[in-house]
Coordinates of C-alpha atoms in Angstrom, one line a residue:
X1 CA 12.0 -24.7 -0.2
X2 CA 14.4 -22.0 1.2
X3 CA 16.4 -20.0 -1.3
X4 CA 19.7 -18.2 -0.5
X5 CA 20.5 -15.8 -3.3
X6 CA 23.7 -14.6 -1.7
X7 CA 27.2 -15.6 -2.8
X8 CA 26.3 -16.4 -6.3
X9 CA 28.8 -17.9 -8.6
X10 CA 28.1 -15.9 -11.8
X11 CA 30.2 -14.6 -14.7
X12 CA 29.5 -12.6 -17.8
X13 CA 31.1 -14.4 -20.9
X14 CA 30.1 -11.7 -23.3
X15 CA 30.6 -7.9 -23.6
X16 CA 27.6 -6.4 -21.9
X17 CA 28.3 -2.9 -23.3
X18 CA 27.2 -4.1 -26.7
X19 CA 23.8 -4.8 -25.3
X20 CA 23.3 -1.2 -24.0
X21 CA 24.4 0.2 -27.4
X22 CA 22.1 -2.1 -29.4
X23 CA 19.6 0.7 -30.2
X24 CA 22.4 2.5 -32.1
X25 CA 22.8 -0.4 -34.5
X26 CA 20.1 0.8 -36.8
X27 CA 21.7 4.2 -37.2
X28 CA 25.4 3.4 -37.0
X29 CA 26.2 0.1 -38.7
X30 CA 28.8 -2.1 -36.9
X31 CA 31.1 -4.4 -38.8
X32 CA 30.0 -8.0 -38.8
X33 CA 26.4 -7.2 -38.2
X34 CA 23.8 -9.4 -39.9
X35 CA 20.3 -8.2 -40.7
X36 CA 17.7 -10.5 -39.4
X37 CA 14.7 -10.6 -41.8
X38 CA 11.7 -12.0 -40.0
X39 CA 9.1 -13.4 -42.4
X40 CA 5.8 -11.5 -41.8
X41 CA 4.2 -14.6 -40.3
X42 CA 7.1 -14.9 -37.8
X43 CA 6.9 -11.2 -36.9
X44 CA 3.2 -11.7 -36.3
X45 CA 3.9 -14.8 -34.2
X46 CA 6.4 -12.9 -32.0
X47 CA 4.0 -10.0 -31.7
X48 CA 1.1 -12.2 -30.5
X49 CA 3.3 -14.2 -28.1
X50 CA 4.7 -11.1 -26.4
X51 CA 1.3 -9.6 -26.3
X52 CA 0.1 -12.7 -24.5
X53 CA 2.8 -12.3 -21.9
X54 CA 1.5 -8.9 -21.0
X55 CA -2.1 -10.4 -20.9
X56 CA -0.9 -13.0 -18.4
X57 CA 0.2 -10.3 -16.0
X58 CA -2.6 -7.9 -16.6
X59 CA -5.2 -10.6 -16.0
X60 CA -3.6 -11.8 -12.9
X61 CA -2.3 -15.1 -14.2
X62 CA 1.2 -14.4 -13.0
X63 CA 4.4 -13.8 -14.9
X64 CA 5.5 -15.2 -18.3
X65 CA 8.2 -17.9 -18.4
X66 CA 11.2 -15.7 -18.0
X67 CA 10.4 -15.3 -14.3
X68 CA 11.3 -18.2 -12.1
X69 CA 8.8 -19.3 -9.5
X70 CA 11.4 -18.9 -6.7
X71 CA 11.4 -15.2 -7.4
X72 CA 7.7 -15.0 -6.5
X73 CA 7.5 -17.6 -3.8
X74 CA 10.6 -16.8 -1.7
X75 CA 10.2 -16.0 2.0
X76 CA 10.4 -12.3 1.1
X77 CA 9.3 -11.9 -2.5
X78 CA 10.9 -9.1 -4.5
X79 CA 8.9 -5.9 -4.2
X80 CA 9.8 -5.0 -7.8
X81 CA 7.9 -8.0 -9.1
X82 CA 5.0 -7.9 -6.7
X83 CA 4.5 -4.2 -7.3
X84 CA 4.6 -4.8 -11.0
X85 CA 1.9 -7.5 -10.8
X86 CA -0.3 -5.1 -8.8
X87 CA 0.3 -2.0 -11.1
X88 CA -0.3 -3.8 -14.4
X89 CA -3.7 -5.0 -13.2
X90 CA -5.0 -1.5 -13.6
X91 CA -4.3 -1.9 -17.3
X92 CA -7.1 -4.5 -17.6
X93 CA -9.9 -3.0 -19.6
X94 CA -8.9 0.7 -19.3
X95 CA -11.8 3.1 -20.0
X96 CA -11.6 4.8 -23.4
X97 CA -9.4 7.8 -23.1
X98 CA -7.9 6.7 -19.9
X99 CA -4.9 5.0 -21.4
X100 CA -2.6 8.0 -21.1
X101 CA -3.4 8.5 -17.4
X102 CA -2.7 4.8 -16.7
X103 CA 0.5 5.0 -18.7
X104 CA 1.7 7.9 -16.5
X105 CA 1.4 5.7 -13.5
X106 CA 3.4 2.9 -15.2
X107 CA 6.0 5.4 -16.4
X108 CA 6.5 6.8 -12.9
X109 CA 7.2 3.3 -11.6
X110 CA 9.6 2.7 -14.5
X111 CA 11.5 5.8 -13.7
X112 CA 11.7 4.8 -10.0
X113 CA 13.1 1.4 -11.0
X114 CA 15.6 2.9 -13.4
X115 CA 16.9 5.5 -10.9
X116 CA 17.6 2.9 -8.3
X117 CA 19.3 0.4 -10.7
X118 CA 22.7 0.9 -9.1
X119 CA 21.5 0.0 -5.6
X120 CA 20.2 -3.5 -6.3
X121 CA 21.7 -6.8 -5.4
X122 CA 21.7 -9.7 -7.9
X123 CA 18.1 -10.8 -7.3
X124 CA 16.6 -7.4 -7.0
X125 CA 18.4 -6.2 -10.1
X126 CA 17.1 -9.1 -12.2
X127 CA 13.6 -8.5 -10.8
X128 CA 13.8 -4.8 -11.6
X129 CA 14.9 -5.6 -15.2
X130 CA 12.0 -8.1 -15.6
X131 CA 9.5 -5.6 -14.2
X132 CA 10.8 -2.9 -16.4
X133 CA 10.5 -5.1 -19.4
X134 CA 6.9 -6.0 -18.4
X135 CA 6.0 -2.4 -18.0
X136 CA 7.5 -1.5 -21.4
X137 CA 5.6 -4.2 -23.1
X138 CA 2.4 -3.2 -21.3
X139 CA 2.8 0.3 -22.5
X140 CA 3.1 -0.9 -26.1
X141 CA 0.6 -3.8 -26.2
X142 CA -2.0 -2.7 -23.7
X143 CA -1.9 1.1 -23.4
X144 CA -1.5 2.1 -27.1
X145 CA 1.7 4.0 -26.3
X146 CA 3.5 3.0 -29.5
X147 CA 4.0 6.6 -30.7
X148 CA 4.8 8.0 -27.3
X149 CA 8.5 9.2 -27.2
X150 CA 8.7 7.8 -23.7
X151 CA 8.6 4.3 -25.2
X152 CA 11.8 4.9 -27.2
X153 CA 13.6 6.3 -24.2
X154 CA 12.2 3.3 -22.2
X155 CA 13.8 0.9 -24.7
X156 CA 17.2 2.6 -24.3
X157 CA 16.8 2.4 -20.5
X158 CA 15.7 -1.2 -20.8
X159 CA 18.9 -2.1 -22.8
X160 CA 20.9 -0.3 -20.1
X161 CA 19.1 -2.4 -17.5
X162 CA 20.0 -5.5 -19.5
X163 CA 23.6 -4.4 -19.7
X164 CA 23.9 -3.9 -15.9
X165 CA 22.1 -7.2 -15.3
X166 CA 24.5 -9.0 -17.7
X167 CA 27.5 -7.4 -16.1
X168 CA 26.5 -9.1 -12.8
X169 CA 26.4 -12.4 -14.6
X170 CA 24.6 -14.4 -17.3
X171 CA 26.2 -17.7 -16.7
X172 CA 27.4 -19.8 -13.7
X173 CA 31.1 -20.4 -13.6
X174 CA 30.1 -24.1 -13.0
X175 CA 28.2 -24.1 -16.3
X176 CA 31.4 -23.0 -18.0
X177 CA 33.4 -25.7 -16.2
X178 CA 30.7 -28.3 -16.9
X179 CA 30.0 -29.0 -13.2
X180 CA 26.8 -28.6 -11.2
X181 CA 26.2 -25.0 -10.0
X182 CA 24.4 -23.9 -6.9
X183 CA 20.7 -24.0 -7.6
X184 CA 20.2 -20.3 -6.8
X185 CA 23.1 -19.3 -9.1
X186 CA 21.6 -21.3 -11.9
X187 CA 18.1 -19.7 -11.3
X188 CA 19.5 -16.2 -11.6
X189 CA 21.6 -17.1 -14.7
X190 CA 18.8 -18.9 -16.5
X191 CA 16.1 -16.3 -15.7
X192 CA 18.5 -13.5 -16.8
X193 CA 19.1 -15.2 -20.1
X194 CA 15.4 -15.8 -20.7
X195 CA 14.6 -12.2 -19.9
X196 CA 17.4 -11.0 -22.2
X197 CA 16.1 -13.2 -25.1
X198 CA 12.6 -11.8 -24.5
X199 CA 13.9 -8.2 -24.6
X200 CA 15.6 -8.9 -27.9
X201 CA 12.4 -10.3 -29.4
X202 CA 10.5 -7.2 -28.2
X203 CA 13.2 -5.0 -29.6
X204 CA 12.6 -6.6 -33.0
X205 CA 8.9 -5.9 -32.7
X206 CA 9.5 -2.2 -32.0
X207 CA 12.1 -1.9 -34.8
X208 CA 9.6 -3.5 -37.2
X209 CA 6.9 -1.0 -36.1
X210 CA 9.4 1.9 -36.7
X211 CA 10.5 0.5 -40.1
X212 CA 14.0 -0.1 -38.8
X213 CA 16.1 -3.2 -39.5
X214 CA 16.6 -5.9 -36.9
X215 CA 20.0 -7.3 -36.4
X216 CA 21.1 -10.8 -35.2
X217 CA 22.2 -10.5 -31.6
X218 CA 25.8 -11.6 -32.3
X219 CA 26.8 -10.0 -29.0
X220 CA 25.0 -12.9 -27.3
X221 CA 27.1 -15.6 -29.0
X222 CA 28.2 -18.3 -26.6
X223 CA 25.4 -17.9 -24.1
X224 CA 23.5 -21.2 -23.3
X225 CA 20.2 -21.6 -25.0
X226 CA 17.1 -22.0 -22.9
X227 CA 17.4 -24.8 -20.3
X228 CA 15.0 -27.8 -20.3
X229 CA 11.7 -27.8 -18.6
X230 CA 12.7 -30.4 -16.0
X231 CA 15.3 -28.0 -14.7
X232 CA 13.2 -24.9 -15.0
X233 CA 10.2 -26.4 -13.2
X234 CA 12.0 -28.5 -10.5
X235 CA 10.1 -28.1 -7.2
X236 CA 12.8 -29.2 -4.8
X237 CA 16.6 -28.8 -4.6
X238 CA 17.0 -32.6 -4.7
X239 CA 14.9 -32.8 -7.9
X240 CA 16.8 -30.1 -9.5
X241 CA 20.2 -31.5 -8.6
X242 CA 19.2 -34.9 -9.9
X243 CA 18.0 -33.4 -13.1
X244 CA 21.2 -31.4 -13.5
X245 CA 23.3 -34.4 -13.0
X246 CA 21.4 -36.1 -15.8
X247 CA 21.8 -33.0 -17.9
X248 CA 25.5 -33.0 -17.4
X249 CA 25.8 -36.7 -18.4
X250 CA 23.6 -36.1 -21.5
X251 CA 25.5 -32.9 -22.6
X252 CA 29.1 -34.0 -22.0
X253 CA 30.3 -31.5 -24.6
X254 CA 28.5 -28.6 -23.0
X255 CA 25.0 -27.3 -23.2
X256 CA 23.5 -26.0 -26.5
X257 CA 24.5 -22.4 -27.2
X258 CA 22.1 -19.8 -28.5
X259 CA 24.2 -19.3 -31.6
X260 CA 23.6 -23.0 -32.6
X261 CA 20.1 -21.9 -33.4
X262 CA 21.3 -19.2 -35.8
X263 CA 22.0 -19.6 -39.6
X264 CA 24.5 -22.3 -40.3
X265 CA 27.7 -20.7 -41.7
X266 CA 28.4 -21.3 -45.3
X267 CA 31.1 -23.9 -46.1
X268 CA 30.7 -25.6 -42.7
X269 CA 31.8 -29.3 -42.9
X270 CA 28.8 -31.6 -43.3
X271 CA 29.8 -33.7 -40.3
X272 CA 29.8 -30.5 -38.1
X273 CA 26.4 -29.5 -39.5
X274 CA 25.0 -33.0 -38.8
X275 CA 26.4 -32.9 -35.2
X276 CA 24.8 -29.5 -34.7
X277 CA 21.5 -30.8 -35.9
X278 CA 21.7 -33.7 -33.5
X279 CA 22.4 -31.4 -30.6
X280 CA 19.4 -29.2 -31.5
X281 CA 17.2 -32.4 -31.8
X282 CA 18.3 -33.5 -28.3
X283 CA 17.6 -30.0 -26.9
X284 CA 14.1 -30.0 -28.4
X285 CA 13.2 -33.2 -26.5
X286 CA 12.5 -31.5 -23.1
X287 CA 11.6 -27.8 -23.7
X288 CA 9.0 -25.7 -22.0
X289 CA 6.8 -23.3 -24.0
X290 CA 9.4 -20.6 -23.9
X291 CA 12.1 -22.8 -25.5
X292 CA 9.6 -24.0 -28.0
X293 CA 8.7 -20.5 -28.9
X294 CA 12.4 -19.5 -29.3
X295 CA 13.0 -22.5 -31.5
X296 CA 10.0 -21.7 -33.7
X297 CA 11.2 -18.2 -34.2
X298 CA 14.8 -19.1 -35.0
X299 CA 13.9 -22.2 -37.1
X300 CA 11.3 -20.4 -39.2
X301 CA 13.6 -17.4 -39.7
X302 CA 16.9 -19.1 -40.3
X303 CA 15.9 -22.6 -41.4

């Protein structure tokens, strides 16, 4: 399948600047913020899942489910992702005492990605954001760099990466208009959202490690929740377009939004609550493991 990632029909329906400033939230409270208290079992679940994502890459099993296969199988794969896969392999079974030297190699690559962030096109920017996220998680989960000041700076840079990526678009205009988008536009939008959601989960892990509060990502309100696995794993354009047509018919009032997985506001009319639950039930019927993980986290945290 040939992919053309030019002329993408993307919009950003949220304020991306609030993503880059997220690290400040623990120090300077913002009105309307809601503390997200993960039960210890949920926090442990997130920790283990994200750690497994780094294990996938380190052990050569590819990328976790926030990277779309088209990004790796395109005619000219993105060097940011292919380099990332190669570099993180050196983190497999590092010799005792060699973690810091290995971490320096990873850090150099992260600095290179960050310095070039303003030169990337849509696809390269997303790939760089994903690679930067993987490197940051590898530093924490595989190279014991939790106390390294570089990791805190890396998280600020990661949130800046997320902001720049979001600014380029987190949603297809067609998604907003409830029509079928170009496949490539949808791939970039969906992979961007998945990467963003993963970054937020990782941010909560680090905040917990530092004894800092974690806040509900209200700045993401309105973004579509994770798409179904039929769309995400479609192998051909025809299969994807057919699946999207079915999706449009099934979701005539619009796709599920991420905030529909958040706590139900007090005083909400029972009929609206029932409708929301029906929408979540429908969404659950065709999820991949990433969507299932996200539901497990939100359901066990918010009920």
